[in-house]
Structures are given as structure tokens and as C-alpha cells.
Amino acid sequence: MPTVTDPAPCDPDEKLYECTACGHRLCTADTPTGCPECDGVLQNLSTPRPQ
């Protein structure tokens, strides 16, 4: 299985998202609605997780 390249660190105006299904990561200033690889759910890694 190929290793996914990590786009972090992102530009200051971008956020890092990771797909909960396939692990694909992307940096974007937009708010994506789904993973471009598998259409799975994207989790914003740029914001702290709730305690």
C-alpha cells in the first residue's frame, strides 16, 4: 500500500483535513464536503478536538 504524502504544514489561510475512511489528507482554504479520493467524511485536523 503506498504511503500517503502529508501536505502539512498548510499555508496560514488553509486548514488540514483528513479523510476518516481512506486517510487522504489535503490542505485547502475552502470547506470541502467530502474526500476527493473516496467521497468519505473529512475531519478538520486544524482545530482542537473536543475534550
Short mmCIF file of N, CA and C in Angstrom, two decimals:
data_model
loop_
_atom_site.label_atom_id
_atom_site.label_comp_id
_atom_site.label_asym_id
_atom_site.label_seq_id
_atom_site.Cartn_x
_atom_site.Cartn_y
_atom_site.Cartn_z
N MET A 1 0.86 -1.18 0.00
CA MET A 1 0.00 0.00 0.00
C MET A 1 0.91 1.24 0.00
N PRO A 2 0.67 2.18 -0.92
CA PRO A 2 1.51 3.38 -0.95
C PRO A 2 1.29 4.26 0.25
N THR A 3 2.34 4.95 0.66
CA THR A 3 2.25 5.86 1.79
C THR A 3 1.67 7.19 1.32
N VAL A 4 0.69 7.69 2.04
CA VAL A 4 0.06 8.96 1.70
C VAL A 4 1.01 10.08 2.09
N THR A 5 1.26 11.01 1.16
CA THR A 5 2.12 12.14 1.49
C THR A 5 1.34 13.13 2.33
N ASP A 6 1.99 13.68 3.32
CA ASP A 6 1.35 14.62 4.23
C ASP A 6 1.59 16.04 3.73
N PRO A 7 0.53 16.78 3.36
CA PRO A 7 0.71 18.13 2.84
C PRO A 7 1.02 19.17 3.91
N ALA A 8 0.99 18.79 5.17
CA ALA A 8 1.25 19.75 6.25
C ALA A 8 2.72 20.14 6.23
N PRO A 9 3.11 21.32 6.59
CA PRO A 9 2.23 22.37 7.09
C PRO A 9 1.51 23.10 5.97
N CYS A 10 0.32 23.53 6.27
CA CYS A 10 -0.51 24.26 5.32
C CYS A 10 -0.14 25.74 5.36
N ASP A 11 -0.58 26.46 4.34
CA ASP A 11 -0.45 27.91 4.36
C ASP A 11 -1.28 28.45 5.52
N PRO A 12 -0.97 29.66 6.03
CA PRO A 12 -1.71 30.21 7.17
C PRO A 12 -3.21 30.34 6.94
N ASP A 13 -3.64 30.54 5.69
CA ASP A 13 -5.07 30.69 5.43
C ASP A 13 -5.75 29.37 5.06
N GLU A 14 -5.02 28.26 5.15
CA GLU A 14 -5.58 26.96 4.82
C GLU A 14 -5.73 26.10 6.08
N LYS A 15 -6.58 25.08 5.97
CA LYS A 15 -6.78 24.12 7.05
C LYS A 15 -6.44 22.73 6.54
N LEU A 16 -6.01 21.87 7.44
CA LEU A 16 -5.67 20.50 7.10
C LEU A 16 -6.86 19.59 7.39
N TYR A 17 -7.24 18.82 6.39
CA TYR A 17 -8.34 17.87 6.51
C TYR A 17 -7.82 16.47 6.26
N GLU A 18 -8.40 15.48 6.97
CA GLU A 18 -8.05 14.08 6.76
C GLU A 18 -9.33 13.27 6.61
N CYS A 19 -9.34 12.38 5.63
CA CYS A 19 -10.50 11.51 5.42
C CYS A 19 -10.52 10.42 6.48
N THR A 20 -11.66 10.23 7.12
CA THR A 20 -11.78 9.21 8.16
C THR A 20 -11.87 7.81 7.55
N ALA A 21 -12.16 7.72 6.25
CA ALA A 21 -12.30 6.42 5.60
C ALA A 21 -10.98 5.92 5.00
N CYS A 22 -10.31 6.77 4.19
CA CYS A 22 -9.12 6.30 3.47
C CYS A 22 -7.82 6.93 3.96
N GLY A 23 -7.89 7.97 4.80
CA GLY A 23 -6.69 8.59 5.34
C GLY A 23 -6.09 9.67 4.47
N HIS A 24 -6.70 9.97 3.33
CA HIS A 24 -6.19 11.02 2.43
C HIS A 24 -6.21 12.36 3.16
N ARG A 25 -5.13 13.14 3.00
CA ARG A 25 -5.05 14.46 3.62
C ARG A 25 -4.95 15.54 2.56
N LEU A 26 -5.57 16.70 2.83
CA LEU A 26 -5.44 17.82 1.94
C LEU A 26 -5.50 19.12 2.70
N CYS A 27 -4.80 20.11 2.17
CA CYS A 27 -4.83 21.47 2.71
C CYS A 27 -5.66 22.31 1.77
N THR A 28 -6.60 23.05 2.32
CA THR A 28 -7.44 23.89 1.50
C THR A 28 -7.99 25.04 2.32
N ALA A 29 -8.26 26.16 1.64
CA ALA A 29 -8.89 27.29 2.29
C ALA A 29 -10.42 27.16 2.20
N ASP A 30 -10.88 26.25 1.34
CA ASP A 30 -12.33 26.00 1.19
C ASP A 30 -12.81 25.07 2.29
N THR A 31 -14.12 24.88 2.34
CA THR A 31 -14.70 23.89 3.26
C THR A 31 -15.19 22.72 2.41
N PRO A 32 -14.37 21.68 2.29
CA PRO A 32 -14.75 20.55 1.43
C PRO A 32 -15.92 19.78 2.02
N THR A 33 -16.75 19.22 1.12
CA THR A 33 -17.92 18.47 1.56
C THR A 33 -17.65 16.97 1.63
N GLY A 34 -16.58 16.52 0.98
CA GLY A 34 -16.24 15.10 1.01
C GLY A 34 -14.85 14.87 0.47
N CYS A 35 -14.31 13.71 0.73
CA CYS A 35 -12.97 13.36 0.29
C CYS A 35 -12.92 13.28 -1.23
N PRO A 36 -11.92 13.93 -1.86
CA PRO A 36 -11.81 13.86 -3.31
C PRO A 36 -11.38 12.48 -3.81
N GLU A 37 -10.84 11.65 -2.91
CA GLU A 37 -10.38 10.31 -3.30
C GLU A 37 -11.49 9.27 -3.24
N CYS A 38 -12.25 9.26 -2.12
CA CYS A 38 -13.24 8.20 -1.93
C CYS A 38 -14.63 8.73 -1.56
N ASP A 39 -14.78 10.06 -1.48
CA ASP A 39 -16.05 10.70 -1.12
C ASP A 39 -16.45 10.42 0.33
N GLY A 40 -15.45 10.07 1.17
CA GLY A 40 -15.70 9.83 2.59
C GLY A 40 -15.79 11.14 3.36
N VAL A 41 -15.94 11.03 4.66
CA VAL A 41 -16.08 12.19 5.55
C VAL A 41 -14.70 12.75 5.87
N LEU A 42 -14.54 14.07 5.74
CA LEU A 42 -13.29 14.73 6.06
C LEU A 42 -13.36 15.32 7.46
N GLN A 43 -12.29 15.10 8.23
CA GLN A 43 -12.18 15.65 9.58
C GLN A 43 -11.17 16.78 9.54
N ASN A 44 -11.53 17.92 10.13
CA ASN A 44 -10.63 19.07 10.18
C ASN A 44 -9.62 18.83 11.29
N LEU A 45 -8.34 18.68 10.91
CA LEU A 45 -7.28 18.44 11.89
C LEU A 45 -6.68 19.74 12.40
N SER A 46 -7.10 20.87 11.84
CA SER A 46 -6.55 22.16 12.22
C SER A 46 -7.19 22.73 13.49
N THR A 47 -8.32 22.16 13.90
CA THR A 47 -8.99 22.63 15.09
C THR A 47 -8.81 21.60 16.20
N PRO A 48 -8.67 22.02 17.44
CA PRO A 48 -8.51 21.06 18.54
C PRO A 48 -9.73 20.17 18.70
N ARG A 49 -9.48 18.94 19.08
CA ARG A 49 -10.60 18.02 19.33
C ARG A 49 -11.31 18.40 20.62
N PRO A 50 -12.64 18.18 20.67
CA PRO A 50 -13.35 18.46 21.93
C PRO A 50 -12.88 17.53 23.04
N GLN A 51 -12.82 18.04 24.25
CA GLN A 51 -12.35 17.26 25.40
C GLN A 51 -13.40 16.29 25.85
#
